[in-house]
Short mmCIF file of C-alpha atoms in Angstrom, two decimals:
data_model
loop_
_atom_site.label_atom_id
_atom_site.label_comp_id
_atom_site.label_asym_id
_atom_site.label_seq_id
_atom_site.Cartn_x
_atom_site.Cartn_y
_atom_site.Cartn_z
CA MET A 1 66.23 55.65 14.15
CA ALA A 2 62.94 55.58 15.77
CA ILE A 3 61.20 54.85 12.13
CA ILE A 4 63.64 52.15 11.39
CA GLU A 5 62.85 50.41 15.00
CA PHE A 6 58.90 50.91 14.07
CA PHE A 7 59.29 49.40 10.49
CA LEU A 8 61.29 46.46 11.95
CA GLU A 9 58.77 45.80 14.63
CA LEU A 10 55.94 46.01 12.00
CA LEU A 11 58.01 43.12 9.94
CA ARG A 12 58.41 41.15 12.93
CA ASP A 13 54.72 41.25 14.24
CA PRO A 14 52.27 42.99 11.96
CA ARG A 15 49.42 41.29 13.96
CA SER A 16 50.19 43.34 17.04
CA PHE A 17 50.07 46.82 15.01
CA ILE A 18 46.65 45.78 13.31
CA ILE A 19 44.94 44.96 16.62
CA HIS A 20 46.20 48.34 17.56
CA TRP A 21 44.73 50.05 14.59
CA ILE A 22 41.43 48.08 15.14
CA ASN A 23 40.94 49.11 18.78
CA GLU A 24 42.36 52.73 18.34
CA LEU A 25 41.04 53.77 15.08
CA GLY A 26 38.01 51.59 14.77
CA PRO A 27 37.23 49.20 12.08
CA ILE A 28 36.57 51.91 9.64
CA TRP A 29 39.77 53.75 9.88
CA ALA A 30 42.03 50.78 10.63
CA TYR A 31 42.48 50.25 6.95
CA ALA A 32 44.08 53.68 6.53
CA PRO A 33 47.58 52.90 7.95
CA MET A 34 47.69 49.54 6.06
CA ALA A 35 47.09 51.55 2.76
CA LEU A 36 49.59 54.13 3.60
CA ILE A 37 52.06 51.67 4.16
CA ILE A 38 51.42 49.54 0.91
CA PHE A 39 51.34 52.95 -0.81
CA ILE A 40 54.57 54.06 0.54
CA GLU A 41 56.41 50.64 -0.30
CA THR A 42 55.40 50.70 -3.89
CA GLY A 43 55.09 54.48 -4.37
CA VAL A 44 58.52 55.84 -2.96
CA VAL A 45 61.52 54.83 -4.37
CA PHE A 46 63.72 55.01 -1.36
CA MET A 47 61.31 52.99 0.84
CA PRO A 48 61.70 49.42 -0.76
CA PHE A 49 62.17 47.50 2.62
CA LEU A 50 58.49 47.80 3.85
CA PRO A 51 56.65 44.65 4.68
CA GLY A 52 54.02 44.65 2.29
CA ASP A 53 53.73 40.74 1.95
CA SER A 54 53.51 40.10 5.50
CA LEU A 55 51.35 42.99 6.40
CA LEU A 56 48.79 41.80 3.53
CA PHE A 57 48.81 38.27 4.83
CA ALA A 58 48.20 39.49 8.69
CA ALA A 59 45.57 41.77 7.39
CA GLY A 60 43.56 38.91 5.83
CA VAL A 61 43.51 36.88 9.00
CA PHE A 62 41.76 39.66 10.52
CA ALA A 63 39.11 39.99 7.84
CA ALA A 64 38.21 36.54 8.50
CA PRO A 65 34.57 36.55 10.41
CA GLY A 66 35.11 37.83 13.84
CA GLY A 67 38.45 39.61 12.94
CA GLY A 68 37.08 43.02 12.89
CA LEU A 69 37.96 43.80 9.07
CA ASN A 70 35.95 43.04 6.04
CA ILE A 71 37.73 40.91 3.37
CA LEU A 72 36.00 42.79 0.23
CA VAL A 73 37.00 46.44 1.66
CA LEU A 74 40.54 45.50 2.57
CA ILE A 75 41.24 44.11 -0.91
CA ALA A 76 39.70 47.13 -2.37
CA VAL A 77 41.60 49.63 -0.25
CA CYS A 78 44.95 47.85 -0.74
CA VAL A 79 44.56 47.11 -4.44
CA SER A 80 43.84 51.06 -4.77
CA ALA A 81 46.86 51.77 -2.51
CA ALA A 82 49.24 49.50 -4.59
CA VAL A 83 47.96 50.73 -7.95
CA LEU A 84 48.17 54.33 -6.82
CA GLY A 85 51.64 53.61 -5.39
CA ASP A 86 53.06 52.19 -8.62
CA THR A 87 51.51 55.09 -10.75
CA SER A 88 53.34 57.71 -8.39
CA ASN A 89 56.58 55.74 -8.66
CA TYR A 90 56.24 55.66 -12.48
CA TRP A 91 56.06 59.30 -12.76
CA ILE A 92 58.59 60.09 -10.26
CA GLY A 93 60.86 57.84 -12.51
CA ARG A 94 59.74 59.58 -15.85
CA ARG A 95 60.01 63.05 -14.45
CA LEU A 96 62.95 62.88 -11.97
CA GLY A 97 64.74 59.38 -12.76
CA SER A 98 67.82 60.52 -14.04
CA VAL A 99 68.31 63.31 -11.36
CA ILE A 100 67.49 60.81 -8.67
CA ILE A 101 69.73 57.99 -10.07
CA ASN A 102 72.71 60.52 -10.73
CA SER A 103 72.72 61.85 -7.28
CA GLY A 104 73.33 58.51 -5.96
CA LYS A 105 71.71 59.66 -2.73
CA VAL A 106 69.15 56.96 -2.74
CA LYS A 107 71.33 54.07 -1.19
CA SER A 108 68.72 51.52 -1.87
CA LEU A 109 68.90 51.93 -5.56
CA THR A 110 71.96 50.35 -5.94
CA PRO A 111 73.62 49.29 -9.19
CA ALA A 112 72.95 45.72 -8.74
CA ARG A 113 69.24 46.26 -7.96
CA ILE A 114 68.77 48.48 -10.80
CA GLU A 115 70.58 45.92 -13.13
CA LYS A 116 68.34 43.15 -11.85
CA THR A 117 65.26 45.11 -12.27
CA GLN A 118 66.17 46.26 -15.73
CA ALA A 119 67.21 42.89 -16.92
CA MET A 120 63.52 41.82 -15.92
CA LEU A 121 61.94 44.87 -17.77
CA ASP A 122 64.15 43.87 -20.97
CA LYS A 123 63.23 40.25 -20.90
CA TYR A 124 59.39 40.67 -20.32
CA GLY A 125 58.55 44.14 -21.07
CA SER A 126 55.28 45.54 -19.52
CA LEU A 127 54.70 42.15 -18.16
CA ALA A 128 57.38 42.85 -15.70
CA VAL A 129 55.44 45.52 -14.13
CA LEU A 130 53.08 42.72 -13.04
CA LEU A 131 55.79 40.15 -12.10
CA ALA A 132 57.67 42.48 -10.13
CA ARG A 133 54.81 42.74 -7.58
CA PHE A 134 55.90 39.56 -6.22
CA PHE A 135 59.59 40.25 -5.66
CA PRO A 136 60.46 42.59 -2.64
CA PHE A 137 62.62 45.50 -3.52
CA ILE A 138 62.01 44.80 -7.26
CA ARG A 139 58.43 45.83 -6.96
CA THR A 140 59.40 49.27 -5.74
CA PHE A 141 62.19 49.87 -8.32
CA ALA A 142 60.21 48.48 -11.57
CA PRO A 143 57.54 51.18 -11.86
CA PHE A 144 60.37 53.56 -11.25
CA LEU A 145 62.61 52.24 -13.93
CA ALA A 146 59.63 51.84 -16.28
CA GLY A 147 58.78 55.52 -15.88
CA PHE A 148 62.51 56.32 -16.42
CA GLY A 149 62.67 54.14 -19.71
CA HIS A 150 59.25 56.01 -20.88
CA MET A 151 57.19 52.93 -20.94
CA ARG A 152 53.67 53.63 -22.60
CA VAL A 153 51.42 54.82 -20.06
CA PRO A 154 48.37 52.71 -21.30
CA GLN A 155 50.58 49.51 -21.22
CA PHE A 156 51.94 50.31 -17.68
CA MET A 157 48.45 51.10 -16.29
CA VAL A 158 47.05 47.92 -17.45
CA PHE A 159 49.93 45.48 -15.91
CA ASN A 160 49.91 47.87 -12.77
CA ALA A 161 46.20 47.31 -12.11
CA ILE A 162 46.51 43.60 -12.89
CA GLY A 163 49.60 42.98 -10.84
CA GLY A 164 48.37 44.98 -7.94
CA THR A 165 45.05 43.08 -7.76
CA LEU A 166 46.82 39.72 -8.00
CA TRP A 167 49.38 40.50 -5.34
CA VAL A 168 46.87 42.00 -2.83
CA CYS A 169 44.32 39.17 -3.44
CA LEU A 170 47.02 36.43 -3.17
CA PHE A 171 48.35 37.53 0.44
CA THR A 172 45.05 38.58 1.86
CA LEU A 173 43.46 35.75 0.81
CA LEU A 174 46.08 33.37 2.11
CA GLY A 175 45.59 34.97 5.48
CA TYR A 176 41.76 34.99 5.19
CA PHE A 177 41.62 31.14 4.63
CA PHE A 178 44.53 29.88 6.55
CA GLY A 179 45.30 32.31 9.11
CA GLY A 180 42.82 30.96 11.70
CA ILE A 181 44.44 27.48 11.58
CA PRO A 182 45.69 26.68 15.18
CA PHE A 183 49.35 25.75 13.86
CA VAL A 184 49.48 29.23 12.01
CA GLN A 185 48.11 31.11 15.14
CA ASP A 186 50.65 29.59 17.36
CA HIS A 187 53.60 29.86 15.12
CA PHE A 188 52.36 33.52 13.68
CA GLU A 189 55.80 35.04 13.89
CA LEU A 190 57.59 32.20 12.27
CA ILE A 191 55.05 32.12 9.20
CA ILE A 192 55.71 35.77 8.85
CA ILE A 193 59.47 35.24 9.04
CA ALA A 194 58.98 32.28 6.31
CA ILE A 195 56.86 34.73 4.00
CA VAL A 196 59.57 37.37 4.00
CA MET A 197 62.35 34.78 3.23
CA ILE A 198 60.46 33.03 0.64
CA SER A 199 59.52 36.28 -1.11
CA LEU A 200 63.20 37.36 -0.87
CA ILE A 201 64.44 34.00 -2.33
CA PRO A 202 63.98 34.96 -6.13
CA THR A 203 65.62 38.55 -5.71
CA LEU A 204 68.54 36.80 -3.97
CA VAL A 205 69.04 34.36 -6.44
CA GLY A 206 68.80 36.93 -9.25
CA LEU A 207 71.46 39.06 -7.67
CA ILE A 208 73.83 36.04 -7.00
CA ARG A 209 73.29 35.22 -10.88
CA ILE A 210 74.28 38.74 -12.01
CA ARG A 211 77.48 38.77 -10.05
CA LEU A 212 78.49 35.40 -11.08
CA THR A 213 77.85 36.58 -14.72
CA LYS A 214 80.03 39.66 -14.14
CA GLN A 215 82.88 37.57 -12.87
CA THR A 216 82.75 35.28 -15.77
CA ASP A 217 82.81 38.13 -18.11
CA ASP A 218 85.80 39.78 -16.18
CA GLU A 219 87.63 36.53 -16.64
#
């Protein structure tokens, strides 16, 4: 229960956590918990609900001059964590995918989410690994299902690296360049909620389309 409360609070106010990490761990080790969260979100198939987008945005704010972090180090560390996370998830899916899916114990790995992610992989192939980075939940399941489907390793790694780089750069640089605007500072929690909601829209639309398609087929 405590872990759920921790992640909910992190989702609501990542800025406070980053301030705490900088003050308690110092500007060098403050990158470690951020990298760990990014790695877990993308690298562990049963942890798809972690706030990667909002955390990266908030971290970008603190990478602006005077914020305590360095933007180049932040990007390098978080890209590495994202790429390693997807790589880990790929091999979990490749080696243990059938066992995990058939067990039914990973509640987040619902049939609808599997179907949505698999539809993206079927439609876009290797490019889906890149595109999935920008869809919460799906970015966690895509490398797992890519491994489960035995996508060729070189193909996966290329799009994994490109997708991880683009995803991290987009959100950290948004925070870096726009996080210091007074309106953003005064309404930071609302901005974070907006980022989460906007990120979820494509995933929700896709799930609704799948449900509607199933209903049409049943009729």
